[in-house]
JSON list of C-alpha atoms in Angstrom, two decimals:
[
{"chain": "A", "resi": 1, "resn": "UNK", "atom": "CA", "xyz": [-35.75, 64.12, 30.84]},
{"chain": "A", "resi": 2, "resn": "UNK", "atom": "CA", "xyz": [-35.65, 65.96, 34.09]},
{"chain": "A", "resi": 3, "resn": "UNK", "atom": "CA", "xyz": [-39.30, 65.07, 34.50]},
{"chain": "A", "resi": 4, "resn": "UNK", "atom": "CA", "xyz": [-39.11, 61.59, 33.84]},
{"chain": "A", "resi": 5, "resn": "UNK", "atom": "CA", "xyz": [-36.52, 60.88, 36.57]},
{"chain": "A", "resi": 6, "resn": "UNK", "atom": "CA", "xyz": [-37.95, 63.11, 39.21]},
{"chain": "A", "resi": 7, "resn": "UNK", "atom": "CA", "xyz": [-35.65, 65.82, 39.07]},
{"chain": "A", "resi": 8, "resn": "UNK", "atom": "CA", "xyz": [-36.52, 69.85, 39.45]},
{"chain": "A", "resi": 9, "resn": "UNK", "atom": "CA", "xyz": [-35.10, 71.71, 36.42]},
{"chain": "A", "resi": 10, "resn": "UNK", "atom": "CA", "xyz": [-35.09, 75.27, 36.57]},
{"chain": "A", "resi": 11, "resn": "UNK", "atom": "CA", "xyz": [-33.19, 78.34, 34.69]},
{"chain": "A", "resi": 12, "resn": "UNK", "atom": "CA", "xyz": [-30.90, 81.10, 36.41]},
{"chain": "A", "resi": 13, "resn": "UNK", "atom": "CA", "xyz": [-30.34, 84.17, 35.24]},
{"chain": "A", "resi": 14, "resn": "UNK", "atom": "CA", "xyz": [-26.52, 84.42, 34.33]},
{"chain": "A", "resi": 15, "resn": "UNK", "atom": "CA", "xyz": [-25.77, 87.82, 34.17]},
{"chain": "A", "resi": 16, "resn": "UNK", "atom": "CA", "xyz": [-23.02, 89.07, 36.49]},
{"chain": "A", "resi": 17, "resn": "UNK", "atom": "CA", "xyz": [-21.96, 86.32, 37.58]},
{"chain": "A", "resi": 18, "resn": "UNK", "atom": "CA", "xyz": [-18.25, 86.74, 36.77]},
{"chain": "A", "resi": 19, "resn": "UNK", "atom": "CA", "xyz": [-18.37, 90.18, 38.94]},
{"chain": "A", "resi": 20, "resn": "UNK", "atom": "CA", "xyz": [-19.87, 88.73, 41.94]},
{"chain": "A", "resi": 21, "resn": "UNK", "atom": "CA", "xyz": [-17.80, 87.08, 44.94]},
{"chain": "A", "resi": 22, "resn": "UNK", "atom": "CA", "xyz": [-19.29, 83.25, 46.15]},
{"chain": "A", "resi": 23, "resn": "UNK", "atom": "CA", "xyz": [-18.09, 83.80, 48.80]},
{"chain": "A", "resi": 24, "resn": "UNK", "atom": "CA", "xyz": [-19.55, 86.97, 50.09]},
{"chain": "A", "resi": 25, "resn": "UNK", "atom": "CA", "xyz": [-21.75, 87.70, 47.44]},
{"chain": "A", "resi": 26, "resn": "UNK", "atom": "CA", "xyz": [-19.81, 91.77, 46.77]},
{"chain": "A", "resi": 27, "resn": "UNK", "atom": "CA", "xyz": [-19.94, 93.04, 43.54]},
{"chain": "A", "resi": 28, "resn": "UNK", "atom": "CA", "xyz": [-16.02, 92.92, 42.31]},
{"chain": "A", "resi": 29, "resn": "UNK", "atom": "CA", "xyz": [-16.73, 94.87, 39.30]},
{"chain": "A", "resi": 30, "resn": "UNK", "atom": "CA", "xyz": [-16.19, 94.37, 35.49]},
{"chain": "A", "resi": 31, "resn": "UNK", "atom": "CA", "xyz": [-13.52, 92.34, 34.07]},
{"chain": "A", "resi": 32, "resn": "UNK", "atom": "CA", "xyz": [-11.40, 92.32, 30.82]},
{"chain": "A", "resi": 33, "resn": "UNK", "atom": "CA", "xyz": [-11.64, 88.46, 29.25]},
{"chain": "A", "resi": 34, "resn": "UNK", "atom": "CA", "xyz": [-8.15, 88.17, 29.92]},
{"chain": "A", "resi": 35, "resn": "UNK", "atom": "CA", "xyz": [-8.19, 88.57, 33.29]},
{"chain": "A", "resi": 36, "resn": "UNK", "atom": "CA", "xyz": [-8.62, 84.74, 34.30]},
{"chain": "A", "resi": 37, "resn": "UNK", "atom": "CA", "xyz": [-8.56, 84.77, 38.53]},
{"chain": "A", "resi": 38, "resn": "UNK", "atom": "CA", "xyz": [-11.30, 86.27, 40.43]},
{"chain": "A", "resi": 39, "resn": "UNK", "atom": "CA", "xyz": [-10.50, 88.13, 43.62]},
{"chain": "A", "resi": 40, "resn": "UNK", "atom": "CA", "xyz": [-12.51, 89.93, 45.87]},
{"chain": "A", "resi": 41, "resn": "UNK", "atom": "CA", "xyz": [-11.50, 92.81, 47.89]},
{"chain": "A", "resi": 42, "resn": "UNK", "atom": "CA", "xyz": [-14.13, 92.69, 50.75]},
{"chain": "A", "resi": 43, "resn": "UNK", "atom": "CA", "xyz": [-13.39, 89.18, 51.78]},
{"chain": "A", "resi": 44, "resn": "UNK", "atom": "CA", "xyz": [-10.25, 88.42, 49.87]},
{"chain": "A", "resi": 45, "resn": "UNK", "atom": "CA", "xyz": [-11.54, 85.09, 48.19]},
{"chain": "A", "resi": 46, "resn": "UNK", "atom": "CA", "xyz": [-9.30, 83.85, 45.40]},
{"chain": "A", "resi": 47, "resn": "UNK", "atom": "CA", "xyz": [-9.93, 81.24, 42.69]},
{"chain": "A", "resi": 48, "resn": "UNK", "atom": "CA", "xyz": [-10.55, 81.38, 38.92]},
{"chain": "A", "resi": 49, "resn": "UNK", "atom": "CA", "xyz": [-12.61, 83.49, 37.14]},
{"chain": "A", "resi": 50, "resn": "UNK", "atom": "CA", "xyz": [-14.52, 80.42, 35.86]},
{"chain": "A", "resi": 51, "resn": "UNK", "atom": "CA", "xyz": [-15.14, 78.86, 38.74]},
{"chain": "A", "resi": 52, "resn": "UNK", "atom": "CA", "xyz": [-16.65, 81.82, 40.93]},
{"chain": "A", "resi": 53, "resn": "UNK", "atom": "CA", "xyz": [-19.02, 82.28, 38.39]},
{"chain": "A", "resi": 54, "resn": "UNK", "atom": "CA", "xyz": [-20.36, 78.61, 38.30]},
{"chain": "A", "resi": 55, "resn": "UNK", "atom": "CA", "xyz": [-19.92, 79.00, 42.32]},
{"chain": "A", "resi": 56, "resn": "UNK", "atom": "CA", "xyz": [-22.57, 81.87, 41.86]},
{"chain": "A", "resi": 57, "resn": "UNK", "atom": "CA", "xyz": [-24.93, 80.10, 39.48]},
{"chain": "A", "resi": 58, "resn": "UNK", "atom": "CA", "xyz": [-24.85, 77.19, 41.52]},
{"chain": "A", "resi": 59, "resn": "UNK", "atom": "CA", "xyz": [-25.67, 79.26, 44.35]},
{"chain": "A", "resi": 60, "resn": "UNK", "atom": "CA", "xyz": [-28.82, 81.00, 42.55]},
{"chain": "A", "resi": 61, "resn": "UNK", "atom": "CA", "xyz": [-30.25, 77.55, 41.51]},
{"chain": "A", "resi": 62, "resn": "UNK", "atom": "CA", "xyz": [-29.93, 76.59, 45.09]},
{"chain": "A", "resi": 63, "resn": "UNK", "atom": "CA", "xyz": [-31.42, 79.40, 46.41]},
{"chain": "A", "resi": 64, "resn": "UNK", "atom": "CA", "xyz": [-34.62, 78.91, 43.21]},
{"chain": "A", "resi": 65, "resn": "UNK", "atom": "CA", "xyz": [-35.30, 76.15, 44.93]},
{"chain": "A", "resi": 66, "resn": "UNK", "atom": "CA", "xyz": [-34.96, 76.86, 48.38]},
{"chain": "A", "resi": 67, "resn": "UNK", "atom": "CA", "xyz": [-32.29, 74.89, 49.43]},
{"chain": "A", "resi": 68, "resn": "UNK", "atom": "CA", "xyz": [-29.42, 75.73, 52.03]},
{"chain": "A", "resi": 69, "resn": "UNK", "atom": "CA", "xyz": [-26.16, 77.00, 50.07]},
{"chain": "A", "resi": 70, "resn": "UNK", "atom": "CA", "xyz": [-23.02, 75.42, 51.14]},
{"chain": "A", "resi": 71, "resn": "UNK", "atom": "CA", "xyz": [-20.06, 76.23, 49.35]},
{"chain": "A", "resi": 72, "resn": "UNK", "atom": "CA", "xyz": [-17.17, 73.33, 48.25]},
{"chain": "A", "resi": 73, "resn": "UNK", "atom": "CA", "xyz": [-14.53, 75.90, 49.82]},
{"chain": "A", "resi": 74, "resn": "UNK", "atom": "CA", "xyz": [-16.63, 75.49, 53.87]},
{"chain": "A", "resi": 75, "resn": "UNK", "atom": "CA", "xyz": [-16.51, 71.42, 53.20]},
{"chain": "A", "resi": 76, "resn": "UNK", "atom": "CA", "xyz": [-12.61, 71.64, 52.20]},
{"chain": "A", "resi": 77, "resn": "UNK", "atom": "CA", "xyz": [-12.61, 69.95, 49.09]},
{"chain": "A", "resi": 78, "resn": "UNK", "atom": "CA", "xyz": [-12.16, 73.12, 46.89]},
{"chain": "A", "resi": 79, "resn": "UNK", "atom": "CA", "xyz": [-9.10, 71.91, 44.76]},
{"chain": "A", "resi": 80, "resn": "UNK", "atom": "CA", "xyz": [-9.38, 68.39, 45.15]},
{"chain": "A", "resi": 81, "resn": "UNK", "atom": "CA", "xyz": [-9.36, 66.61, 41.85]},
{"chain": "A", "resi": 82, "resn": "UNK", "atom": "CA", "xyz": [-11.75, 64.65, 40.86]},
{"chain": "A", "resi": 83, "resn": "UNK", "atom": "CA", "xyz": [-12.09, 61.99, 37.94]},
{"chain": "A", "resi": 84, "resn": "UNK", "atom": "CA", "xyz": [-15.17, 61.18, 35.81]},
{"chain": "A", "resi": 85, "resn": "UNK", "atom": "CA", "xyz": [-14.74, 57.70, 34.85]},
{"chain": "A", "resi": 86, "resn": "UNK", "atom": "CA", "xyz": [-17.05, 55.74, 31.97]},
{"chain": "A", "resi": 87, "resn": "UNK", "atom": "CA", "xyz": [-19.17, 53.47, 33.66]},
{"chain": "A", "resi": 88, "resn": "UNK", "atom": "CA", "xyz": [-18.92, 50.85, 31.14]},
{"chain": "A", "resi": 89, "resn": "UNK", "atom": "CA", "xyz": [-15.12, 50.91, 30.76]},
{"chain": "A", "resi": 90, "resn": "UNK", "atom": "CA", "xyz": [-12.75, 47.99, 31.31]},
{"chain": "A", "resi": 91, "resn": "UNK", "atom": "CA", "xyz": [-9.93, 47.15, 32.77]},
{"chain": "A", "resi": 92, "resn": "UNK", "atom": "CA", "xyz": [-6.94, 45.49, 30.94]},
{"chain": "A", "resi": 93, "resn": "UNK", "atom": "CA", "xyz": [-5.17, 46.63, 27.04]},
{"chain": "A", "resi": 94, "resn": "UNK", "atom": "CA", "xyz": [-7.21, 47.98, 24.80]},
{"chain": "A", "resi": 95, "resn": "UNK", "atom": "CA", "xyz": [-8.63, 46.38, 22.01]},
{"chain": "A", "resi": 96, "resn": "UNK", "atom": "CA", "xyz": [-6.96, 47.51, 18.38]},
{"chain": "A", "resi": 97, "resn": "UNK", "atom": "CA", "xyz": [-9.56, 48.30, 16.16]},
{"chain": "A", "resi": 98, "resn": "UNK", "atom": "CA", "xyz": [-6.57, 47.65, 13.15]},
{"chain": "A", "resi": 99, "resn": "UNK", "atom": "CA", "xyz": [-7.26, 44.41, 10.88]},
{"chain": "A", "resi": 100, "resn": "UNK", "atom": "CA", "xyz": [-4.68, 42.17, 10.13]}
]
């Protein structure tokens, strides 16, 4: 599909990213799977273990591609919720799908 609508589509290689800091890009070392926040040492960057590593696999595809990185956290709207609404979703009560 990628092709068909323009778009560059490329593979990263996801190894390590759960012991690498976004924000500085220091190795933090191995983890236990119950150990759910990352935090780095060298910078002191905190957030969850999740999201540092899609931080850092973001970062590689960026950086495939040769694109500047700029991370969520330097435009200030790391932690700001966000909601994914349906496109063809309407306003009002909701039908009942029950037959009388």
């Amino acid at each position: 599909m990628c092709w068909k609508r323009g778009v560059y589509f490329a593979t990263v290689d996801p190894n390590g990213t759960s012991q690498t800091c976004p924000q500085c890009g220091a190795h933090t070392g191995k983890k236990e799977l119950s150990e759910r926040v990352h935090y780095c040492d060298e910078c002191g960057y905190v957030t969850d273990r999740d999201v540092a590593a899609a931080q850092v696999v973001m970062q590689r595809g960026l950086v495939a591609v040769g694109q500047t990185v700029i991370l969520p956290v330097e435009e200030g709207c790391l932690g700001t919720p966000m909601k994914q609404e349906n496109p063809t979703a309407r306003k009002g009560r909701p039908r009942s799908t029950r037959a009388w």
